[in-house]
């Protein structure tokens, strides 16, 4: 099984195997998909990225799902563009929560991915975020995990506080911060 990267952030969860499995259908999608992993790392949530296609390597997808169940993965994120069947295939083969991340590649700039991901049959749910919504996919996974892990709930609370502070700045303060970052 080809794994791209495993991330383990500092904290009590750091020694755990990944809690979130991030699957993407193509290595070309990694620049967007890595942003999911980076947000999870900020929140102290161990995750892994696996390249496995619903169409080109379906056996690899199913093998990963079997392994993920036995190794303690608790949330799955399926990232795919164009036909975007990956999240649906995952949801059809697991009882774990599945988040679909439609990617904005392809001739319809992600609208095809969005519709393929969100239009699932009854009994095969996929929680779907916006096209290229990497951060929201990670935050939704974190919210699901926060129901069980108090340290993730605290990390989400801290992230929300920082976000509020960022928007509480005056325009001049925000411009000054941006200018100091560029120098």
Coordinates of N, CA, C and O in Angstrom, one line a residue, residues 24-132:
X24 N -7.0 10.1 -1.8 CA -7.2 10.9 -3.0 C -7.0 10.1 -4.2 O -6.2 9.1 -4.2
X25 N -7.8 10.4 -5.3 CA -7.8 9.5 -6.5 C -6.6 9.7 -7.4 O -6.3 8.9 -8.2
X26 N -5.8 10.8 -7.2 CA -4.7 11.0 -8.1 C -3.6 11.8 -7.4 O -3.8 12.7 -6.6
X27 N -2.3 11.4 -7.8 CA -1.2 12.2 -7.2 C -1.2 13.6 -7.6 O -0.7 14.5 -6.9
X28 N -1.9 13.9 -8.7 CA -2.0 15.3 -9.2 C -2.8 16.2 -8.2 O -2.7 17.4 -8.2
X29 N -3.6 15.6 -7.4 CA -4.4 16.3 -6.4 C -3.7 16.6 -5.1 O -4.3 17.3 -4.2
X30 N -2.5 16.1 -4.9 CA -1.8 16.3 -3.6 C -1.6 17.7 -3.2 O -1.8 18.0 -2.0
X31 N -1.4 18.7 -4.0 CA -1.2 20.0 -3.5 C -2.4 20.5 -2.7 O -2.3 21.2 -1.7
X32 N -3.6 20.2 -3.2 CA -4.8 20.6 -2.4 C -5.1 19.7 -1.2 O -5.4 20.1 -0.2
X33 N -4.8 18.4 -1.4 CA -5.1 17.4 -0.3 C -4.2 17.6 0.9 O -4.6 17.4 2.0
X34 N -2.9 18.0 0.6 CA -2.0 18.2 1.7 C -2.5 19.2 2.7 O -2.2 19.2 3.9
X35 N -3.3 20.2 2.2 CA -3.8 21.2 3.1 C -4.8 20.6 4.1 O -4.9 21.2 5.2
X36 N -5.4 19.5 3.8 CA -6.3 18.8 4.8 C -5.4 18.3 5.9 O -5.6 18.6 7.1
X37 N -4.3 17.6 5.5 CA -3.4 17.0 6.5 C -2.7 18.1 7.4 O -2.6 18.0 8.6
X38 N -2.4 19.3 6.7 CA -1.8 20.4 7.5 C -2.7 20.9 8.5 O -2.3 21.2 9.6
X39 N -4.0 21.1 8.2 CA -4.9 21.6 9.2 C -5.1 20.6 10.3 O -5.2 21.0 11.5
X40 N -5.2 19.3 10.0 CA -5.3 18.3 11.0 C -4.1 18.3 12.0 O -4.2 18.2 13.2
X41 N -2.9 18.5 11.4 CA -1.7 18.6 12.2 C -1.7 19.8 13.1 O -1.4 19.7 14.3
X42 N -2.2 20.9 12.6 CA -2.4 22.1 13.5 C -3.2 21.8 14.7 O -3.0 22.4 15.8
X43 N -4.2 21.0 14.5 CA -5.1 20.6 15.6 C -4.7 19.4 16.4 O -5.4 19.0 17.4
X44 N -3.5 18.9 16.1 CA -2.9 17.8 16.9 C -3.5 16.4 16.5 O -3.5 15.5 17.4
X45 N -4.1 16.3 15.3 CA -4.8 15.0 14.9 C -3.9 14.3 14.0 O -3.6 14.8 12.9
X46 N -3.5 13.0 14.3 CA -2.7 12.2 13.4 C -3.5 11.8 12.2 O -4.7 11.4 12.4
X47 N -2.9 11.9 11.0 CA -3.6 11.5 9.8 C -2.6 10.9 8.8 O -1.4 10.9 9.0
X48 N -3.2 10.3 7.8 CA -2.4 9.8 6.7 C -3.0 10.1 5.4 O -4.3 10.2 5.3
X49 N -2.2 10.2 4.3 CA -2.7 10.4 3.0 C -2.4 9.2 2.2 O -1.2 8.7 2.2
X50 N -3.4 8.7 1.4 CA -3.2 7.5 0.6 C -3.7 7.8 -0.8 O -4.8 8.4 -0.9
X51 N -2.9 7.6 -1.8 CA -3.4 7.7 -3.2 C -4.0 6.4 -3.7 O -3.3 5.4 -3.7
X52 N -5.3 6.4 -3.9 CA -6.0 5.2 -4.3 C -7.2 5.7 -5.1 O -8.0 6.5 -4.6
X53 N -7.4 5.2 -6.3 CA -8.5 5.7 -7.2 C -9.6 4.7 -7.2 O -9.5 3.5 -7.3
X54 N -10.8 5.3 -7.1 CA -12.1 4.4 -7.2 C -12.2 3.7 -8.6 O -12.7 2.6 -8.6
X55 N -11.6 4.3 -9.6 CA -11.7 3.7 -10.9 C -10.4 3.0 -11.3 O -10.6 1.9 -12.0
X56 N -9.3 3.5 -11.1 CA -8.0 2.9 -11.5 C -7.5 1.8 -10.6 O -6.9 0.8 -11.0
X57 N -7.7 2.0 -9.3 CA -7.2 1.0 -8.3 C -8.2 0.7 -7.2 O -8.0 0.9 -6.0
X58 N -9.4 0.2 -7.6 CA -10.4 0.0 -6.6 C -10.0 -1.0 -5.6 O -10.5 -0.9 -4.4
X59 N -9.2 -2.0 -5.9 CA -8.8 -3.0 -4.9 C -7.9 -2.4 -3.8 O -8.0 -2.7 -2.7
X60 N -7.2 -1.4 -4.2 CA -6.3 -0.6 -3.3 C -7.2 0.1 -2.3 O -6.9 0.2 -1.1
X61 N -8.3 0.7 -2.8 CA -9.2 1.5 -1.9 C -9.8 0.5 -0.9 O -9.8 0.8 0.3
X62 N -10.3 -0.6 -1.3 CA -10.9 -1.6 -0.4 C -9.9 -2.2 0.6 O -10.2 -2.3 1.8
X63 N -8.6 -2.4 0.1 CA -7.6 -2.9 1.0 C -7.3 -1.9 2.1 O -7.1 -2.2 3.3
X64 N -7.2 -0.6 1.7 CA -7.0 0.5 2.7 C -8.1 0.5 3.7 O -7.9 0.6 4.9
X65 N -9.3 0.4 3.2 CA -10.5 0.5 4.2 C -10.4 -0.7 5.2 O -10.7 -0.5 6.4
X66 N -10.0 -1.9 4.7 CA -9.9 -3.0 5.7 C -8.8 -2.7 6.7 O -9.0 -2.9 7.9
X67 N -7.7 -2.2 6.3 CA -6.6 -1.8 7.2 C -7.0 -0.7 8.1 O -6.7 -0.7 9.3
X68 N -7.6 0.3 7.6 CA -8.0 1.5 8.4 C -8.9 1.1 9.5 O -8.7 1.5 10.7
X69 N -9.8 0.2 9.3 CA -10.7 -0.3 10.3 C -9.9 -1.0 11.4 O -10.1 -0.7 12.6
X70 N -9.0 -1.8 11.1 CA -8.2 -2.6 12.1 C -7.2 -1.7 12.8 O -6.9 -2.0 13.9
X71 N -6.8 -0.6 12.2 CA -5.7 0.2 12.8 C -6.3 1.4 13.5 O -5.5 2.3 14.0
X72 N -7.6 1.6 13.6 CA -8.2 2.6 14.4 C -8.5 4.0 13.7 O -8.8 4.9 14.4
X73 N -8.5 4.0 12.4 CA -8.9 5.2 11.7 C -10.4 5.4 12.0 O -11.2 4.4 12.0
X74 N -10.8 6.6 12.3 CA -12.1 6.9 12.8 C -12.9 7.8 11.9 O -14.2 7.8 12.0
X75 N -12.3 8.5 11.0 CA -12.9 9.4 10.0 C -12.2 9.2 8.7 O -10.9 9.2 8.7
X76 N -12.9 9.2 7.6 CA -12.3 9.1 6.3 C -12.7 10.3 5.4 O -13.8 10.8 5.5
X77 N -11.7 10.8 4.7 CA -12.0 11.9 3.8 C -11.6 11.4 2.4 O -10.5 11.0 2.1
X78 N -12.6 11.5 1.4 CA -12.4 11.1 0.1 C -12.2 12.4 -0.8 O -13.2 13.1 -0.9
X79 N -11.1 12.5 -1.4 CA -10.8 13.7 -2.2 C -10.7 13.3 -3.7 O -9.9 12.5 -4.0
X80 N -11.6 13.9 -4.6 CA -11.5 13.5 -6.0 C -12.1 14.6 -6.8 O -12.9 15.4 -6.4
X81 N -11.6 14.7 -8.1 CA -12.1 15.6 -9.0 C -12.8 14.9 -10.2 O -12.9 13.7 -10.2
X82 N -13.4 15.7 -11.0 CA -14.1 15.3 -12.2 C -15.3 14.3 -11.8 O -16.2 14.7 -11.2
X83 N -15.2 13.0 -12.1 CA -16.3 12.1 -11.8 C -16.5 12.0 -10.3 O -17.6 11.8 -9.8
X84 N -15.4 12.0 -9.5 CA -15.4 12.1 -8.1 C -16.2 11.0 -7.4 O -17.1 11.3 -6.5
X85 N -16.0 9.8 -7.7 CA -16.7 8.7 -7.1 C -16.0 8.1 -5.9 O -16.6 7.3 -5.2
X86 N -14.9 8.6 -5.5 CA -14.1 8.0 -4.4 C -14.8 8.1 -3.1 O -14.9 7.1 -2.4
X87 N -15.3 9.2 -2.7 CA -16.0 9.3 -1.4 C -17.2 8.4 -1.4 O -17.5 7.7 -0.3
X88 N -18.0 8.2 -2.4 CA -19.1 7.3 -2.5 C -18.7 5.9 -2.4 O -19.4 5.1 -1.7
X89 N -17.6 5.5 -3.1 CA -17.1 4.1 -3.0 C -16.7 3.9 -1.5 O -17.0 2.8 -1.0
X90 N -16.0 4.8 -0.9 CA -15.6 4.6 0.5 C -16.8 4.4 1.3 O -16.9 3.5 2.1
X91 N -17.8 5.3 1.2 CA -19.0 5.3 2.0 C -19.8 4.0 1.8 O -20.4 3.5 2.7
X92 N -19.7 3.4 0.6 CA -20.4 2.2 0.3 C -19.7 0.9 1.0 O -20.3 -0.1 1.0
X93 N -18.5 1.1 1.5 CA -17.7 0.0 2.0 C -17.3 0.2 3.5 O -16.4 -0.5 3.9
X94 N -17.9 1.1 4.2 CA -17.5 1.4 5.6 C -18.7 1.9 6.4 O -19.7 2.4 5.8
X95 N -18.6 1.8 7.7 CA -19.6 2.4 8.6 C -19.0 3.7 9.2 O -19.7 4.4 10.0
X96 N -17.8 4.0 8.9 CA -17.1 5.2 9.5 C -17.7 6.4 8.8 O -18.2 6.4 7.7
X97 N -17.6 7.6 9.5 CA -18.1 8.8 8.8 C -17.1 9.1 7.6 O -15.9 9.0 7.7
X98 N -17.8 9.5 6.5 CA -17.0 9.9 5.3 C -17.3 11.3 4.9 O -18.5 11.7 4.9
X99 N -16.2 12.0 4.7 CA -16.3 13.4 4.2 C -15.8 13.5 2.8 O -14.8 13.0 2.5
X100 N -16.6 14.1 1.9 CA -16.2 14.2 0.5 C -15.6 15.6 0.3 O -16.2 16.6 0.7
X101 N -14.5 15.6 -0.3 CA -13.8 16.9 -0.7 C -13.8 16.9 -2.3 O -12.9 16.3 -2.9
X102 N -14.8 17.6 -2.9 CA -14.7 17.7 -4.4 C -13.6 18.6 -4.8 O -13.4 19.7 -4.2
X103 N -12.9 18.2 -5.8 CA -11.7 19.0 -6.2 C -12.1 19.8 -7.5 O -12.8 19.3 -8.3
X104 N -11.5 21.0 -7.6 CA -11.8 21.9 -8.7 C -11.1 21.7 -10.0 O -11.0 22.7 -10.7
X105 N -10.6 20.6 -10.2 CA -9.9 20.3 -11.5 C -10.9 19.9 -12.5 O -12.0 19.6 -12.2
X106 N -10.5 19.8 -13.8 CA -11.4 19.3 -14.8 C -12.1 20.5 -15.5 O -12.1 21.6 -15.2
X107 N -12.9 20.1 -16.6 CA -13.5 21.1 -17.5 C -14.6 21.9 -16.8 O -14.9 23.0 -17.3
X108 N -15.2 21.4 -15.8 CA -16.3 22.2 -15.2 C -15.9 22.8 -13.9 O -16.8 23.2 -13.0
X109 N -14.6 23.0 -13.6 CA -14.1 23.7 -12.5 C -14.6 23.2 -11.1 O -14.8 23.9 -10.2
X110 N -14.9 21.9 -11.1 CA -15.3 21.3 -9.8 C -16.8 21.1 -9.6 O -17.2 20.4 -8.7
X111 N -17.6 21.7 -10.5 CA -19.1 21.5 -10.3 C -19.4 20.0 -10.5 O -20.3 19.5 -9.8
X112 N -18.8 19.4 -11.5 CA -19.0 17.9 -11.7 C -18.6 17.1 -10.5 O -19.3 16.2 -10.0
X113 N -17.5 17.5 -9.9 CA -17.0 16.8 -8.6 C -18.0 17.0 -7.5 O -18.3 16.1 -6.8
X114 N -18.5 18.2 -7.3 CA -19.4 18.5 -6.3 C -20.7 17.7 -6.4 O -21.1 17.0 -5.4
X115 N -21.2 17.7 -7.6 CA -22.5 16.9 -7.8 C -22.3 15.4 -7.6 O -23.1 14.7 -7.0
X116 N -21.1 14.9 -8.1 CA -20.8 13.5 -8.0 C -20.7 13.1 -6.5 O -21.0 12.0 -6.1
X117 N -20.1 14.0 -5.7 CA -19.9 13.7 -4.3 C -21.1 13.8 -3.4 O -21.3 13.0 -2.6
X118 N -21.9 14.8 -3.7 CA -23.0 15.1 -2.8 C -24.3 14.3 -3.1 O -25.1 14.0 -2.3
X119 N -24.4 13.9 -4.4 CA -25.6 13.1 -4.8 C -25.5 11.6 -4.5 O -25.3 10.9 -5.5
X120 N -25.6 11.2 -3.3 CA -25.5 9.8 -2.9 C -26.8 9.2 -2.7 O -27.8 9.9 -2.3
X121 N -26.9 7.9 -2.9 CA -28.2 7.2 -2.7 C -28.5 7.1 -1.2 O -27.6 7.2 -0.4
X122 N -29.8 6.9 -0.9 CA -30.2 6.7 0.5 C -29.4 5.6 1.2 O -29.2 4.6 0.6
X123 N -28.9 5.9 2.4 CA -28.2 4.9 3.1 C -26.7 4.9 2.9 O -25.9 4.1 3.5
X124 N -26.2 5.7 2.0 CA -24.8 5.8 1.7 C -24.4 7.3 1.9 O -24.1 8.0 0.9
X125 N -24.3 7.8 3.1 CA -24.1 9.2 3.3 C -22.6 9.6 3.1 O -21.7 8.9 3.5
X126 N -22.5 10.8 2.5 CA -21.2 11.4 2.4 C -21.4 12.9 2.8 O -22.1 13.6 2.1
X127 N -20.8 13.3 3.9 CA -20.8 14.8 4.2 C -19.9 15.5 3.3 O -18.7 15.1 3.2
X128 N -20.4 16.4 2.6 CA -19.6 17.1 1.5 C -19.4 18.5 1.8 O -20.3 19.3 2.2
X129 N -18.1 18.9 1.6 CA -17.7 20.3 1.8 C -17.6 21.0 0.4 O -17.8 20.4 -0.6
X130 N -17.2 22.2 0.4 CA -17.1 23.0 -0.8 C -16.0 22.5 -1.7 O -15.1 21.8 -1.3
X131 N -16.1 22.9 -3.0 CA -15.1 22.6 -3.9 C -13.7 23.1 -3.4 O -13.7 24.3 -3.0
X132 N -12.7 22.3 -3.3 CA -11.4 22.7 -2.8 C -11.4 23.1 -1.4 O -10.6 23.8 -0.9

